[in-house]
Amino acid sequence: MRWQAERLKSALAIVALLGVGVICRAGEPSREYKVKAAFIYNFARFIEWPPEVFPDSQAPFVIAVVGADPFDGALEQVATGKKIGARRVEIRHFDSIDNIGPCQILFVPSTDDVSEARIIQKIGNGHVLSVGESETFTANGGTLRFFSEDNKIRFEVNTDAADRAKLQISSKLLNLARIFKK
């Protein structure tokens, strides 16, 4: 019984130290965006893109953000040294809709200055997994949307948008998602 009390004290001490560490590190990404970054990386592991998406066997797997980047380095932290299949992961930032370039995943943050409908139109029927967080994202044709439920980050998939982009989403991922219905 005494060893259990000691373990509990040790665990509480570690939690307290971690809490202080989080408070002391200004400029770190928020917990929400750390979680979303991890989700985005893991989505790629459960989705198949058509082979023609990549110009050659050395082309990287590109995860991009358009507009203001709310991740504050969290995507880079998650992707550093990682691969999707045999492809190294590369993070890109597009400062405007007009500058969107080739990518396999495009994150669209909820900001006033970014028009999600224009972004979805710009990527058109390209083989891009569009990921957003506004309430209207999947209704506007986006593929995947983050939402909050019971203080947890969840996601919704627009399977029609995935079909248009010719993305094959694993049933394992779809079982975890809420499916968007028009």
Protein backbone atom coordinates (compact mmCIF):
# COMPACT_ATOMS: atom_id res chain seq x y z
CA MET A 1 0.00 0.00 0.00
CA ARG A 2 2.89 2.33 0.83
CA TRP A 3 4.49 1.85 -2.63
CA GLN A 4 1.16 2.81 -4.28
CA ALA A 5 1.08 6.05 -2.29
CA GLU A 6 4.68 6.76 -3.37
CA ARG A 7 3.84 6.07 -7.01
CA LEU A 8 0.83 8.40 -6.76
CA LYS A 9 3.01 11.16 -5.27
CA SER A 10 5.58 10.67 -8.02
CA ALA A 11 2.93 10.76 -10.73
CA LEU A 12 1.41 13.95 -9.29
CA ALA A 13 4.86 15.55 -9.12
CA ILE A 14 5.48 14.72 -12.78
CA VAL A 15 2.08 16.13 -13.79
CA ALA A 16 2.80 19.31 -11.81
CA LEU A 17 6.19 19.71 -13.51
CA LEU A 18 4.68 19.15 -16.94
CA GLY A 19 2.04 21.77 -16.18
CA VAL A 20 4.71 24.27 -15.22
CA GLY A 21 6.65 23.41 -18.38
CA VAL A 22 3.61 24.14 -20.52
CA ILE A 23 2.98 27.45 -18.76
CA CYS A 24 6.62 28.54 -19.08
CA ARG A 25 7.02 27.88 -22.80
CA ALA A 26 5.65 30.94 -24.56
CA GLY A 27 5.45 30.67 -28.33
CA GLU A 28 4.67 26.96 -28.24
CA PRO A 29 1.72 25.73 -30.27
CA SER A 30 -1.52 25.33 -28.35
CA ARG A 31 -2.56 21.87 -27.21
CA GLU A 32 -5.44 22.01 -29.70
CA TYR A 33 -3.13 22.53 -32.67
CA LYS A 34 -0.63 19.95 -31.45
CA VAL A 35 -3.49 17.43 -31.47
CA LYS A 36 -4.71 18.59 -34.88
CA ALA A 37 -1.17 18.34 -36.29
CA ALA A 38 -0.90 14.76 -35.05
CA PHE A 39 -4.32 13.96 -36.56
CA ILE A 40 -3.31 15.43 -39.93
CA TYR A 41 -0.12 13.39 -40.08
CA ASN A 42 -2.02 10.24 -39.11
CA PHE A 43 -4.81 10.89 -41.63
CA ALA A 44 -2.19 10.53 -44.36
CA ARG A 45 -1.39 7.05 -43.14
CA PHE A 46 -4.99 5.91 -43.71
CA ILE A 47 -5.66 7.49 -47.10
CA GLU A 48 -4.51 6.42 -50.56
CA TRP A 49 -3.74 8.99 -53.23
CA PRO A 50 -3.70 8.10 -56.93
CA PRO A 51 -0.14 7.39 -58.15
CA GLU A 52 -0.26 10.27 -60.67
CA VAL A 53 -0.29 12.75 -57.77
CA PHE A 54 3.46 12.39 -57.48
CA PRO A 55 5.64 13.47 -60.41
CA ASP A 56 8.33 10.89 -59.56
CA SER A 57 9.41 8.40 -56.90
CA GLN A 58 11.51 11.03 -55.07
CA ALA A 59 8.70 13.61 -54.72
CA PRO A 60 7.85 14.41 -51.09
CA PHE A 61 4.47 14.01 -49.44
CA VAL A 62 3.38 17.64 -48.94
CA ILE A 63 1.22 18.88 -46.08
CA ALA A 64 0.41 22.57 -46.49
CA VAL A 65 -1.37 25.41 -44.73
CA VAL A 66 -2.98 28.32 -46.59
CA GLY A 67 -3.17 31.75 -44.97
CA ALA A 68 -2.39 32.36 -41.31
CA ASP A 69 -0.71 29.32 -39.72
CA PRO A 70 -2.31 28.49 -36.35
CA PHE A 71 0.04 25.53 -35.77
CA ASP A 72 2.99 27.66 -34.69
CA GLY A 73 5.46 24.93 -35.64
CA ALA A 74 3.39 21.91 -34.49
CA LEU A 75 3.14 20.46 -38.01
CA GLU A 76 6.90 20.69 -38.41
CA GLN A 77 7.39 19.02 -35.01
CA VAL A 78 5.12 16.14 -35.97
CA ALA A 79 6.59 15.70 -39.47
CA THR A 80 10.31 16.06 -38.77
CA GLY A 81 12.09 12.94 -39.99
CA LYS A 82 8.80 11.18 -40.79
CA LYS A 83 7.64 9.46 -43.95
CA ILE A 84 4.33 8.57 -45.50
CA GLY A 85 5.04 5.29 -47.22
CA ALA A 86 8.47 5.78 -48.77
CA ARG A 87 8.05 9.55 -49.15
CA ARG A 88 9.53 12.10 -46.77
CA VAL A 89 6.99 14.56 -45.37
CA GLU A 90 7.43 18.21 -46.25
CA ILE A 91 5.48 21.10 -44.70
CA ARG A 92 4.69 24.13 -46.90
CA HIS A 93 2.96 27.42 -46.19
CA PHE A 94 0.97 29.27 -48.84
CA ASP A 95 0.36 32.88 -47.84
CA SER A 96 -2.64 33.35 -50.14
CA ILE A 97 -5.16 31.45 -52.21
CA ASP A 98 -3.38 32.52 -55.41
CA ASN A 99 -0.13 30.93 -54.20
CA ILE A 100 -1.53 27.47 -53.47
CA GLY A 101 0.78 24.94 -55.07
CA PRO A 102 0.99 21.17 -55.31
CA CYS A 103 0.24 19.33 -52.07
CA GLN A 104 -1.50 16.20 -50.87
CA ILE A 105 -3.07 17.72 -47.74
CA LEU A 106 -4.16 21.36 -47.48
CA PHE A 107 -5.20 22.75 -44.10
CA VAL A 108 -7.59 25.72 -44.23
CA PRO A 109 -7.70 27.56 -40.89
CA SER A 110 -10.79 29.39 -39.68
CA THR A 111 -9.86 32.98 -40.32
CA ASP A 112 -11.81 35.93 -41.62
CA ASP A 113 -9.36 36.69 -44.41
CA VAL A 114 -9.45 33.24 -46.01
CA SER A 115 -12.35 32.28 -48.22
CA GLU A 116 -12.83 28.54 -47.92
CA ALA A 117 -15.18 28.39 -50.91
CA ARG A 118 -12.51 30.03 -53.13
CA ILE A 119 -9.86 27.65 -51.78
CA ILE A 120 -12.01 24.59 -52.44
CA GLN A 121 -12.72 25.93 -55.94
CA LYS A 122 -8.99 26.57 -56.51
CA ILE A 123 -7.99 22.99 -55.67
CA GLY A 124 -10.99 21.81 -57.72
CA ASN A 125 -10.97 18.14 -58.49
CA GLY A 126 -7.26 17.82 -57.71
CA HIS A 127 -6.19 14.92 -55.55
CA VAL A 128 -5.98 17.02 -52.39
CA LEU A 129 -7.29 16.17 -48.94
CA SER A 130 -8.69 19.51 -47.83
CA VAL A 131 -8.90 19.83 -44.04
CA GLY A 132 -10.71 22.68 -42.33
CA GLU A 133 -12.22 23.69 -39.05
CA SER A 134 -15.11 26.02 -39.77
CA GLU A 135 -18.68 24.76 -39.35
CA THR A 136 -19.37 25.18 -43.06
CA PHE A 137 -16.23 23.51 -44.39
CA THR A 138 -17.62 20.12 -45.40
CA ALA A 139 -20.89 21.69 -46.57
CA ASN A 140 -18.84 23.93 -48.89
CA GLY A 141 -17.13 20.88 -50.40
CA GLY A 142 -14.15 20.40 -48.08
CA THR A 143 -13.11 16.82 -47.45
CA LEU A 144 -12.49 16.73 -43.73
CA ARG A 145 -13.43 19.05 -40.86
CA PHE A 146 -12.31 19.21 -37.26
CA PHE A 147 -14.93 19.96 -34.61
CA SER A 148 -15.11 19.87 -30.85
CA GLU A 149 -17.42 17.54 -28.94
CA ASP A 150 -17.33 16.75 -25.23
CA ASN A 151 -14.04 18.68 -24.94
CA LYS A 152 -12.44 16.40 -27.52
CA ILE A 153 -11.33 17.07 -31.07
CA ARG A 154 -13.33 14.99 -33.51
CA PHE A 155 -13.52 14.98 -37.29
CA GLU A 156 -16.14 14.78 -39.99
CA VAL A 157 -15.59 13.40 -43.50
CA ASN A 158 -17.36 14.47 -46.67
CA THR A 159 -17.13 11.19 -48.59
CA ASP A 160 -18.48 12.82 -51.78
CA ALA A 161 -15.58 15.31 -51.71
CA ALA A 162 -13.12 12.44 -51.11
CA ASP A 163 -14.58 10.57 -54.10
CA ARG A 164 -14.27 13.68 -56.31
CA ALA A 165 -10.62 13.97 -55.29
CA LYS A 166 -10.14 10.23 -55.96
CA LEU A 167 -8.92 9.64 -52.43
CA GLN A 168 -9.47 6.23 -50.89
CA ILE A 169 -10.09 6.60 -47.18
CA SER A 170 -9.54 3.52 -45.05
CA SER A 171 -12.60 2.07 -43.37
CA LYS A 172 -10.62 2.26 -40.10
CA LEU A 173 -10.50 6.05 -40.43
CA LEU A 174 -14.11 6.31 -41.57
CA ASN A 175 -15.24 4.29 -38.54
CA LEU A 176 -13.76 6.98 -36.29
CA ALA A 177 -15.33 9.84 -38.24
CA ARG A 178 -18.73 11.44 -38.38
CA ILE A 179 -19.86 11.19 -42.01
CA PHE A 180 -21.15 14.43 -43.55
CA LYS A 181 -24.54 14.11 -45.22
CA LYS A 182 -26.11 16.86 -47.32
